[in-house]
PDB file of C-alpha atoms and ligand atoms in Angstrom:
ATOM      1  CA  MET E   1       0.211   0.049  -0.300  1.00 73.00           C
ATOM      2  CA  GLU E   2       1.677   2.885  -1.058  1.00 72.00           C
ATOM      3  CA  SER E   3      -0.009   6.149   0.514  1.00 92.00           C
ATOM      4  CA  LEU E   4       1.312   4.107   4.114  1.00 96.00           C
ATOM      5  CA  ARG E   5       3.985   6.195   4.325  1.00 97.00           C
ATOM      6  CA  LEU E   6       4.458   6.082   7.707  1.00 98.00           C
ATOM      7  CA  ALA E   7       2.125   3.040   9.110  1.00 97.00           C
ATOM      8  CA  ALA E   8       3.837   0.734   6.223  1.00 97.00           C
ATOM      9  CA  ARG E   9       5.503  -1.873   7.609  1.00 97.00           C
ATOM     10  CA  LYS E  10       9.573  -1.993   6.494  1.00 94.00           C
ATOM     11  CA  SER E  11      10.993  -4.476   9.237  1.00 91.00           C
ATOM     12  CA  GLY E  12       9.875  -5.438  12.615  1.00 93.00           C
ATOM     13  CA  ARG E  13       7.253  -4.058  14.006  1.00 95.00           C
ATOM     14  CA  SER E  14       6.831  -1.360  16.826  1.00 97.00           C
ATOM     15  CA  GLU E  15       7.222  -1.083  20.779  1.00 98.00           C
ATOM     16  CA  ILE E  16       4.971   2.008  21.401  1.00 98.00           C
ATOM     17  CA  ARG E  17       5.926   2.780  25.325  1.00 98.00           C
ATOM     18  CA  ILE E  18       3.760   4.506  27.521  1.00 98.00           C
ATOM     19  CA  LYS E  19       5.024   4.855  31.284  1.00 97.00           C
ATOM     20  CA  ASP E  20       6.093   1.872  32.068  1.00 95.00           C
ATOM     21  CA  VAL E  21       3.253   0.023  29.968  1.00 97.00           C
ATOM     22  CA  VAL E  22       4.963  -1.426  26.384  1.00 97.00           C
ATOM     23  CA  ILE E  23       2.852  -2.445  24.087  1.00 98.00           C
ATOM     24  CA  GLY E  24       3.748  -4.520  20.617  1.00 97.00           C
ATOM     25  CA  GLY E  25       6.741  -6.373  22.716  1.00 96.00           C
ATOM     26  CA  SER E  26       6.872 -10.026  23.940  1.00 96.00           C
ATOM     27  CA  ALA E  27       4.251  -9.699  26.399  1.00 97.00           C
ATOM     28  CA  VAL E  28       0.325  -9.381  25.671  1.00 98.00           C
ATOM     29  CA  VAL E  29      -1.466  -6.580  27.813  1.00 98.00           C
ATOM     30  CA  LEU E  30      -4.654  -6.504  29.584  1.00 98.00           C
ATOM     31  CA  ILE E  31      -7.275  -3.283  29.501  1.00 98.00           C
ATOM     32  CA  GLY E  32     -10.062  -3.530  31.380  1.00 98.00           C
ATOM     33  CA  GLY E  33     -12.800  -1.594  33.063  1.00 98.00           C
ATOM     34  CA  PRO E  34     -16.729  -0.719  32.255  1.00 98.00           C
ATOM     35  CA  CYS E  35     -17.920   0.830  29.113  1.00 98.00           C
ATOM     36  CA  ALA E  36     -18.575   3.725  31.288  1.00 98.00           C
ATOM     37  CA  VAL E  37     -17.300   5.267  34.183  1.00 98.00           C
ATOM     38  CA  GLU E  38     -20.686   5.377  36.763  1.00 98.00           C
ATOM     39  CA  SER E  39     -19.017   6.133  39.946  1.00 98.00           C
ATOM     40  CA  ALA E  40     -15.964   6.625  42.136  1.00 98.00           C
ATOM     41  CA  GLU E  41     -16.753   3.116  43.762  1.00 98.00           C
ATOM     42  CA  GLN E  42     -17.516   1.124  40.592  1.00 98.00           C
ATOM     43  CA  MET E  43     -13.842   2.623  38.943  1.00 98.00           C
ATOM     44  CA  GLN E  44     -12.245   1.353  42.372  1.00 98.00           C
ATOM     45  CA  ARG E  45     -13.354  -1.788  42.183  1.00 98.00           C
ATOM     46  CA  ALA E  46     -12.567  -2.122  38.223  1.00 98.00           C
ATOM     47  CA  ALA E  47      -9.773  -0.940  39.312  1.00 98.00           C
ATOM     48  CA  GLN E  48      -8.525  -3.294  42.053  1.00 98.00           C
ATOM     49  CA  THR E  49      -9.776  -6.292  40.081  1.00 98.00           C
ATOM     50  CA  VAL E  50      -7.565  -5.290  36.917  1.00 98.00           C
ATOM     51  CA  ARG E  51      -4.695  -5.160  38.726  1.00 98.00           C
ATOM     52  CA  GLN E  52      -5.605  -7.866  40.146  1.00 97.00           C
ATOM     53  CA  ALA E  53      -5.845  -9.769  37.080  1.00 98.00           C
ATOM     54  CA  GLY E  54      -2.418  -8.423  36.071  1.00 97.00           C
ATOM     55  CA  GLY E  55      -4.010  -5.765  33.749  1.00 98.00           C
ATOM     56  CA  ARG E  56      -1.577  -3.004  33.272  1.00 97.00           C
ATOM     57  CA  ILE E  57      -4.404  -0.346  32.340  1.00 98.00           C
ATOM     58  CA  LEU E  58      -8.062   1.079  33.464  1.00 98.00           C
ATOM     59  CA  ARG E  59     -10.521   1.547  30.732  1.00 98.00           C
ATOM     60  CA  GLY E  60     -14.041   3.610  30.921  1.00 98.00           C
ATOM     61  CA  GLY E  61     -15.710   6.186  29.216  1.00 98.00           C
ATOM     62  CA  VAL E  62     -16.867   9.774  29.987  1.00 98.00           C
ATOM     63  CA  TYR E  63     -18.234  10.292  26.676  1.00 98.00           C
ATOM     64  CA  LYS E  64     -20.237   8.064  25.179  1.00 97.00           C
ATOM     65  CA  PRO E  65     -21.055   7.277  21.615  1.00 96.00           C
ATOM     66  CA  ARG E  66     -25.077   5.898  22.285  1.00 96.00           C
ATOM     67  CA  THR E  67     -26.792   4.658  19.419  1.00 95.00           C
ATOM     68  CA  SER E  68     -30.432   6.498  21.017  1.00 96.00           C
ATOM     69  CA  PRO E  69     -29.827  10.172  22.447  1.00 97.00           C
ATOM     70  CA  TYR E  70     -31.958   9.020  25.723  1.00 97.00           C
ATOM     71  CA  SER E  71     -28.948   6.413  26.730  1.00 97.00           C
ATOM     72  CA  PHE E  72     -26.733   7.357  29.100  1.00 96.00           C
ATOM     73  CA  GLN E  73     -24.457   9.420  27.729  1.00 97.00           C
ATOM     74  CA  GLY E  74     -21.392   9.587  30.466  1.00 97.00           C
ATOM     75  CA  LEU E  75     -20.659  11.693  33.109  1.00 98.00           C
ATOM     76  CA  GLY E  76     -17.904  14.030  31.522  1.00 97.00           C
ATOM     77  CA  VAL E  77     -15.336  15.131  33.483  1.00 96.00           C
ATOM     78  CA  GLU E  78     -16.428  14.471  36.793  1.00 97.00           C
ATOM     79  CA  GLY E  79     -15.968  11.151  35.689  1.00 98.00           C
ATOM     80  CA  LEU E  80     -12.717  11.311  34.149  1.00 98.00           C
ATOM     81  CA  ARG E  81     -11.476  12.103  38.129  1.00 98.00           C
ATOM     82  CA  TYR E  82     -13.000   8.600  39.289  1.00 98.00           C
ATOM     83  CA  LEU E  83     -10.849   7.437  36.310  1.00 98.00           C
ATOM     84  CA  ALA E  84      -7.963   8.644  37.119  1.00 98.00           C
ATOM     85  CA  ASP E  85      -8.109   8.003  40.538  1.00 98.00           C
ATOM     86  CA  ALA E  86      -9.138   4.973  40.795  1.00 98.00           C
ATOM     87  CA  ALA E  87      -6.441   3.734  38.398  1.00 98.00           C
ATOM     88  CA  ALA E  88      -3.724   5.763  40.700  1.00 98.00           C
ATOM     89  CA  ALA E  89      -4.313   3.430  43.754  1.00 98.00           C
ATOM     90  CA  GLU E  90      -3.652   0.467  41.999  1.00 98.00           C
ATOM     91  CA  GLU E  91      -1.002   1.431  39.701  1.00 98.00           C
ATOM     92  CA  LEU E  92      -2.758   2.005  35.848  1.00 98.00           C
ATOM     93  CA  LEU E  93      -2.578   3.644  33.402  1.00 98.00           C
ATOM     94  CA  THR E  94      -6.205   5.342  32.176  1.00 98.00           C
ATOM     95  CA  VAL E  95      -7.657   5.009  28.856  1.00 98.00           C
ATOM     96  CA  THR E  96     -11.211   7.000  27.765  1.00 98.00           C
ATOM     97  CA  GLU E  97     -12.867   7.962  24.137  1.00 98.00           C
ATOM     98  CA  VAL E  98     -12.763  11.350  23.018  1.00 98.00           C
ATOM     99  CA  LEU E  99     -15.684  12.125  20.381  1.00 98.00           C
ATOM    100  CA  ASP E 100     -14.583  15.816  19.136  1.00 97.00           C
ATOM    101  CA  GLU E 101     -12.823  18.724  19.713  1.00 97.00           C
ATOM    102  CA  GLU E 102     -14.473  19.209  23.002  1.00 97.00           C
ATOM    103  CA  SER E 103     -14.090  15.985  24.333  1.00 97.00           C
ATOM    104  CA  LEU E 104     -10.340  16.248  23.452  1.00 97.00           C
ATOM    105  CA  ARG E 105      -9.194  19.687  24.900  1.00 96.00           C
ATOM    106  CA  SER E 106     -10.827  17.482  28.537  1.00 96.00           C
ATOM    107  CA  VAL E 107      -9.076  14.581  28.593  1.00 97.00           C
ATOM    108  CA  SER E 108      -6.407  16.642  27.386  1.00 92.00           C
ATOM    109  CA  GLY E 109      -3.319  15.588  30.121  1.00 95.00           C
ATOM    110  CA  GLN E 110      -6.007  13.998  32.346  1.00 97.00           C
ATOM    111  CA  VAL E 111      -5.650  10.768  30.820  1.00 98.00           C
ATOM    112  CA  ASP E 112      -2.141   7.983  29.421  1.00 98.00           C
ATOM    113  CA  ILE E 113      -3.899   6.963  26.384  1.00 98.00           C
ATOM    114  CA  ILE E 114      -6.945   8.480  24.388  1.00 98.00           C
ATOM    115  CA  GLN E 115      -9.540   6.291  22.121  1.00 98.00           C
ATOM    116  CA  ILE E 116     -11.150   6.886  18.792  1.00 98.00           C
ATOM    117  CA  GLY E 117     -13.837   4.175  19.089  1.00 98.00           C
ATOM    118  CA  ALA E 118     -15.113   3.007  15.661  1.00 98.00           C
ATOM    119  CA  ARG E 119     -17.911   5.338  14.718  1.00 98.00           C
ATOM    120  CA  ASN E 120     -15.515   8.148  14.370  1.00 98.00           C
ATOM    121  CA  MET E 121     -12.512   6.417  13.186  1.00 98.00           C
ATOM    122  CA  GLN E 122     -13.166   7.736   9.536  1.00 98.00           C
ATOM    123  CA  ASN E 123     -13.436  11.226  11.320  1.00 98.00           C
ATOM    124  CA  TYR E 124     -10.511  12.654   9.662  1.00 98.00           C
ATOM    125  CA  GLN E 125     -10.995  16.263  11.311  1.00 98.00           C
ATOM    126  CA  LEU E 126     -10.210  14.516  15.058  1.00 98.00           C
ATOM    127  CA  LEU E 127      -7.431  12.437  13.700  1.00 98.00           C
ATOM    128  CA  LYS E 128      -5.335  15.310  12.973  1.00 98.00           C
ATOM    129  CA  LEU E 129      -5.880  16.716  15.542  1.00 98.00           C
ATOM    130  CA  ALA E 130      -4.764  13.552  17.400  1.00 98.00           C
ATOM    131  CA  GLY E 131      -1.633  13.834  15.224  1.00 98.00           C
ATOM    132  CA  ARG E 132      -1.112  16.799  17.127  1.00 97.00           C
ATOM    133  CA  LEU E 133      -0.734  15.140  20.116  1.00 96.00           C
ATOM    134  CA  ASP E 134       2.356  13.908  22.758  1.00 95.00           C
ATOM    135  CA  THR E 135      -0.521  11.205  23.941  1.00 98.00           C
ATOM    136  CA  PRO E 136      -1.001   7.937  22.835  1.00 98.00           C
ATOM    137  CA  VAL E 137      -3.966   7.184  20.602  1.00 98.00           C
ATOM    138  CA  ILE E 138      -5.821   3.520  20.514  1.00 98.00           C
ATOM    139  CA  LEU E 139      -7.856   3.163  16.599  1.00 99.00           C
ATOM    140  CA  LYS E 140     -10.306   1.045  16.549  1.00 98.00           C
ATOM    141  CA  ARG E 141     -11.555  -0.344  13.537  1.00 98.00           C
ATOM    142  CA  GLY E 142     -14.763   1.389  12.138  1.00 98.00           C
ATOM    143  CA  LEU E 143     -18.000  -0.889  11.756  1.00 97.00           C
ATOM    144  CA  ALA E 144     -17.661  -1.602   8.276  1.00 97.00           C
ATOM    145  CA  ALA E 145     -14.137  -0.288   7.175  1.00 98.00           C
ATOM    146  CA  THR E 146     -11.606  -2.084   5.213  1.00 98.00           C
ATOM    147  CA  VAL E 147      -8.374  -2.838   6.925  1.00 98.00           C
ATOM    148  CA  GLU E 148      -6.728  -0.567   4.202  1.00 98.00           C
ATOM    149  CA  GLU E 149      -9.381   2.493   5.571  1.00 98.00           C
ATOM    150  CA  TRP E 150      -7.889   1.257   9.102  1.00 98.00           C
ATOM    151  CA  LEU E 151      -4.820   1.301   8.026  1.00 98.00           C
ATOM    152  CA  LEU E 152      -5.004   4.882   6.753  1.00 98.00           C
ATOM    153  CA  ALA E 153      -7.012   6.092   9.607  1.00 98.00           C
ATOM    154  CA  ALA E 154      -3.887   5.579  11.324  1.00 98.00           C
ATOM    155  CA  GLU E 155      -1.269   7.293   8.987  1.00 98.00           C
ATOM    156  CA  TYR E 156      -3.583  10.155   9.825  1.00 98.00           C
ATOM    157  CA  ILE E 157      -2.507  10.503  13.258  1.00 98.00           C
ATOM    158  CA  LEU E 158       1.230   9.702  12.218  1.00 98.00           C
ATOM    159  CA  ALA E 159       0.801  12.036  10.071  1.00 98.00           C
ATOM    160  CA  GLY E 160       0.744  14.391  12.364  1.00 98.00           C
ATOM    161  CA  GLY E 161       3.362  13.532  14.074  1.00 98.00           C
ATOM    162  CA  ASN E 162       1.749  11.397  17.087  1.00 98.00           C
ATOM    163  CA  ALA E 163       3.827   8.172  16.388  1.00 98.00           C
ATOM    164  CA  ARG E 164       1.911   6.676  19.123  1.00 98.00           C
ATOM    165  CA  VAL E 165      -0.813   4.724  17.277  1.00 98.00           C
ATOM    166  CA  ILE E 166      -2.285   1.692  18.655  1.00 98.00           C
ATOM    167  CA  LEU E 167      -4.908  -0.419  16.088  1.00 99.00           C
ATOM    168  CA  CYS E 168      -7.723  -2.072  17.553  1.00 99.00           C
ATOM    169  CA  GLU E 169      -9.956  -4.427  15.922  1.00 99.00           C
ATOM    170  CA  ARG E 170     -13.649  -4.751  17.608  1.00 98.00           C
ATOM    171  CA  GLY E 171     -15.868  -6.636  15.118  1.00 98.00           C
ATOM    172  CA  ILE E 172     -17.642  -5.370  11.806  1.00 98.00           C
ATOM    173  CA  ARG E 173     -20.920  -5.203  10.528  1.00 98.00           C
ATOM    174  CA  THR E 174     -21.610  -8.170   8.818  1.00 98.00           C
ATOM    175  CA  PHE E 175     -24.843 -10.410   7.898  1.00 98.00           C
ATOM    176  CA  GLU E 176     -24.203 -12.424  10.890  1.00 98.00           C
ATOM    177  CA  PRO E 177     -26.683 -11.923  13.738  1.00 97.00           C
ATOM    178  CA  SER E 178     -25.647 -14.533  16.705  1.00 98.00           C
ATOM    179  CA  THR E 179     -22.984 -11.982  17.290  1.00 98.00           C
ATOM    180  CA  ARG E 180     -23.362  -7.918  17.964  1.00 98.00           C
ATOM    181  CA  ASN E 181     -20.007  -7.761  15.388  1.00 98.00           C
ATOM    182  CA  THR E 182     -17.856 -10.326  13.538  1.00 98.00           C
ATOM    183  CA  LEU E 183     -14.759 -10.179  15.038  1.00 98.00           C
ATOM    184  CA  ASP E 184     -12.651  -9.965  12.092  1.00 98.00           C
ATOM    185  CA  LEU E 185      -9.339 -12.188  13.108  1.00 98.00           C
ATOM    186  CA  SER E 186      -7.653 -11.872   9.672  1.00 98.00           C
ATOM    187  CA  ALA E 187      -7.962  -8.212   9.805  1.00 98.00           C
ATOM    188  CA  VAL E 188      -5.472  -8.578  12.919  1.00 98.00           C
ATOM    189  CA  ALA E 189      -2.834 -10.988  10.978  1.00 98.00           C
ATOM    190  CA  VAL E 190      -3.439  -8.429   7.667  1.00 98.00           C
ATOM    191  CA  ALA E 191      -2.762  -5.003   9.731  1.00 98.00           C
ATOM    192  CA  GLN E 192       0.433  -6.567  11.641  1.00 98.00           C
ATOM    193  CA  GLU E 193       1.598  -7.956   8.289  1.00 98.00           C
ATOM    194  CA  LEU E 194       1.322  -4.391   6.039  1.00 98.00           C
ATOM    195  CA  CYS E 195       1.693  -1.909   9.700  1.00 98.00           C
ATOM    196  CA  HIS E 196       4.638  -1.873  11.970  1.00 98.00           C
ATOM    197  CA  LEU E 197       2.120  -0.718  14.762  1.00 98.00           C
ATOM    198  CA  PRO E 198       0.679  -3.037  18.091  1.00 98.00           C
ATOM    199  CA  VAL E 199      -2.554  -4.233  17.315  1.00 98.00           C
ATOM    200  CA  ILE E 200      -4.913  -5.040  20.312  1.00 98.00           C
ATOM    201  CA  VAL E 201      -8.435  -6.536  19.960  1.00 99.00           C
ATOM    202  CA  ASP E 202     -11.475  -6.078  21.623  1.00 99.00           C
ATOM    203  CA  PRO E 203     -13.531  -9.049  22.059  1.00 99.00           C
ATOM    204  CA  SER E 204     -16.511  -7.322  24.181  1.00 98.00           C
ATOM    205  CA  HIS E 205     -17.380  -5.291  21.284  1.00 98.00           C
ATOM    206  CA  ALA E 206     -17.039  -8.140  19.194  1.00 98.00           C
ATOM    207  CA  ALA E 207     -19.187 -10.437  21.025  1.00 98.00           C
ATOM    208  CA  GLY E 208     -22.057  -8.987  22.119  1.00 98.00           C
ATOM    209  CA  ARG E 209     -22.926 -10.986  24.919  1.00 98.00           C
ATOM    210  CA  ARG E 210     -20.521 -11.721  28.167  1.00 98.00           C
ATOM    211  CA  GLU E 211     -20.309 -15.939  27.388  1.00 98.00           C
ATOM    212  CA  LEU E 212     -18.666 -15.536  24.298  1.00 98.00           C
ATOM    213  CA  VAL E 213     -15.771 -13.418  25.435  1.00 98.00           C
ATOM    214  CA  PRO E 214     -13.208 -15.854  26.481  1.00 98.00           C
ATOM    215  CA  ALA E 215     -13.091 -18.576  23.617  1.00 98.00           C
ATOM    216  CA  LEU E 216     -12.584 -14.751  21.016  1.00 98.00           C
ATOM    217  CA  ALA E 217     -10.166 -12.980  23.558  1.00 98.00           C
ATOM    218  CA  LYS E 218      -8.309 -16.523  23.540  1.00 98.00           C
ATOM    219  CA  ALA E 219      -8.053 -16.775  20.136  1.00 98.00           C
ATOM    220  CA  ALA E 220      -6.928 -13.249  19.611  1.00 98.00           C
ATOM    221  CA  VAL E 221      -4.352 -14.433  21.715  1.00 98.00           C
ATOM    222  CA  ALA E 222      -3.771 -17.287  19.650  1.00 98.00           C
ATOM    223  CA  GLY E 223      -3.450 -15.461  16.462  1.00 97.00           C
ATOM    224  CA  GLY E 224      -0.854 -13.021  17.059  1.00 98.00           C
ATOM    225  CA  ALA E 225      -2.491  -9.978  19.415  1.00 98.00           C
ATOM    226  CA  ASP E 226      -0.723  -7.656  21.306  1.00 98.00           C
ATOM    227  CA  GLY E 227      -3.028  -6.825  23.557  1.00 98.00           C
ATOM    228  CA  LEU E 228      -6.748  -7.092  24.666  1.00 98.00           C
ATOM    229  CA  LEU E 229      -9.320  -4.613  25.632  1.00 98.00           C
ATOM    230  CA  ILE E 230     -12.062  -5.987  27.215  1.00 99.00           C
ATOM    231  CA  GLU E 231     -15.150  -4.568  29.134  1.00 98.00           C
ATOM    232  CA  MET E 232     -15.904  -5.356  32.785  1.00 99.00           C
ATOM    233  CA  HIS E 233     -18.014  -4.351  35.763  1.00 98.00           C
ATOM    234  CA  PRO E 234     -18.621  -5.026  39.000  1.00 98.00           C
ATOM    235  CA  ASN E 235     -22.281  -5.333  38.356  1.00 98.00           C
ATOM    236  CA  PRO E 236     -23.228  -6.331  34.799  1.00 98.00           C
ATOM    237  CA  ALA E 237     -26.443  -6.368  35.301  1.00 98.00           C
ATOM    238  CA  GLU E 238     -26.618  -2.716  36.726  1.00 98.00           C
ATOM    239  CA  ALA E 239     -24.206  -1.498  34.201  1.00 98.00           C
ATOM    240  CA  LYS E 240     -25.443   2.131  32.590  1.00 98.00           C
ATOM    241  CA  SER E 241     -23.809   0.987  28.869  1.00 98.00           C
ATOM    242  CA  ASP E 242     -22.668  -2.730  27.296  1.00 98.00           C
ATOM    243  CA  GLY E 243     -23.864  -4.608  30.635  1.00 98.00           C
ATOM    244  CA  ALA E 244     -24.687  -7.378  28.695  1.00 98.00           C
ATOM    245  CA  GLN E 245     -20.792  -8.118  27.354  1.00 98.00           C
ATOM    246  CA  SER E 246     -19.046  -7.665  30.394  1.00 98.00           C
ATOM    247  CA  LEU E 247     -17.375 -10.341  32.207  1.00 98.00           C
ATOM    248  CA  THR E 248     -18.173  -9.790  36.226  1.00 98.00           C
ATOM    249  CA  PRO E 249     -14.522  -9.294  37.940  1.00 98.00           C
ATOM    250  CA  GLU E 250     -14.426 -13.435  38.692  1.00 98.00           C
ATOM    251  CA  GLU E 251     -14.772 -13.607  35.200  1.00 98.00           C
ATOM    252  CA  PHE E 252     -12.002 -11.728  33.873  1.00 98.00           C
ATOM    253  CA  LEU E 253      -9.691 -13.208  37.006  1.00 98.00           C
ATOM    254  CA  ARG E 254     -10.537 -16.719  34.959  1.00 98.00           C
ATOM    255  CA  LEU E 255     -10.199 -15.462  31.063  1.00 98.00           C
ATOM    256  CA  ALA E 256      -6.927 -13.706  32.222  1.00 98.00           C
ATOM    257  CA  GLY E 257      -5.355 -16.896  33.828  1.00 97.00           C
ATOM    258  CA  GLU E 258      -6.055 -18.496  30.360  1.00 97.00           C
ATOM    259  CA  VAL E 259      -4.455 -15.548  28.583  1.00 97.00           C
ATOM    260  CA  GLU E 260      -1.547 -16.651  30.440  1.00 96.00           C
ATOM    261  CA  THR E 261      -1.253 -19.397  30.059  1.00 96.00           C
ATOM    262  CA  LEU E 262      -1.951 -19.170  26.394  1.00 96.00           C
ATOM    263  CA  ALA E 263       0.234 -16.374  25.713  1.00 97.00           C
ATOM    264  CA  ARG E 264       3.472 -18.718  27.133  1.00 96.00           C
ATOM    265  CA  ALA E 265       2.499 -21.771  24.560  1.00 96.00           C
ATOM    266  CA  VAL E 266       2.492 -18.861  21.416  1.00 96.00           C
ATOM    267  CA  GLY E 267       6.332 -17.298  23.217  1.00 95.00           C
ATOM    268  CA  ARG E 268       4.408 -14.690  24.734  1.00 95.00           C
ATOM    269  CA  SER E 269       4.085 -13.132  28.279  1.00 88.00           C
ATOM    270  CA  VAL E 270       1.625 -12.004  29.753  1.00 86.00           C
ATOM    271  CA  GLN E 271       2.995  -8.604  31.827  1.00 68.00           C
ATOM    272  CA  PRO E 272       6.792  -7.845  31.631  1.00 49.00           C
ATOM    273  CA  VAL E 273       6.003  -7.788  35.805  1.00 49.00           C
ATOM    274  CA  ALA E 274       4.088  -9.981  38.369  1.00 46.00           C
ATOM    275  CA  ARG E 275       1.703  -7.348  39.400  1.00 46.00           C
ATOM    276  CA  VAL E 276      -0.518  -9.347  41.842  1.00 48.00           C
ATOM    277  CA  ARG E 277      -0.513  -8.401  45.229  1.00 48.00           C
ATOM    278  CA  THR E 278       0.965 -10.388  48.165  1.00 43.00           C
TER     279      THR E 278
HETATM  280  C1  PEP W   1     -16.395   1.626  23.795  1.00 69.56           C
HETATM  281  O1  PEP W   1     -15.122   1.214  24.048  1.00 69.56           O
HETATM  282  O2  PEP W   1     -17.191   1.449  24.485  1.00 69.56           O
HETATM  283  C2  PEP W   1     -16.580   1.341  22.588  1.00 69.56           C
HETATM  284  C3  PEP W   1     -17.666   2.833  22.544  1.00 69.56           C
HETATM  285  O3  PEP W   1     -16.216   1.155  21.728  1.00 69.56           O
HETATM  286  P1  PEP W   1     -16.391   0.843  19.700  1.00 69.56           P
HETATM  287  O4  PEP W   1     -16.020   1.866  19.264  1.00 69.56           O
HETATM  288  O5  PEP W   1     -15.821  -0.484  19.120  1.00 69.56           O
HETATM  289  O6  PEP W   1     -17.581   0.959  19.374  1.00 69.56           O
HETATM  290 MN1   MN W   2     -18.969   0.047  25.371  1.00 69.56          MN
END
């Protein structure tokens, strides 16, 4: 792909360093947390579970792109504080989604990583703004985007001067209705073949229901994903967003153990440092 001036893989693949976390290295990085930040206590409990599981990054949306305007839209800046405080207490990094210039400004300097979601993958103005930042970006694949379009979206951010882009496959729309989206593991392999950037997988938004998340997560690691982004809620039945696909803390811990075994089987580790409290 000629137009991938900066994203094209020439030889090796890139490792992206964010504080003491490396994505794209030998370790598979685990990112977990609720779809949406709802309260300080919810985030504290989520952070404790992520740390216990050996995860390094806490997720939580404060600006939510919801299908219905009547659904919970996120806590905004108030939620940023809950996310940051909970992560700091457990020595985790943070990631949250931005939707537009205003939300980008408001999270600037408050989180370690910003997420550009599937619905905004082709918001070229937002990609340009993210390119000017010094903050790493998780760029999700659009619901109906080809791998080429996804990589060109990453190219926008790189072209702006921000080299720290992490690609995230989260399922695409197909004719198959039994899952929310169809997890496209081929895209992970293709993206890694064409592009040097790390590629992580979000099995939660692909599956749409928690029962399927472990199988998809494990398949992703077996297939070479550099990390997993998984929704987990202290009490999924009461989640204000994506409860059906959110793992319970117990399920998240069990899955993390399985992922660790699997990572070793494919010549990787889960974390460079043991994070479990003694
Ligand atoms: C999310 O991570 O909660 C989210 C909205 O993801 P996506 O953009 O993949 O739908
Ligand atoms: Mn979600």
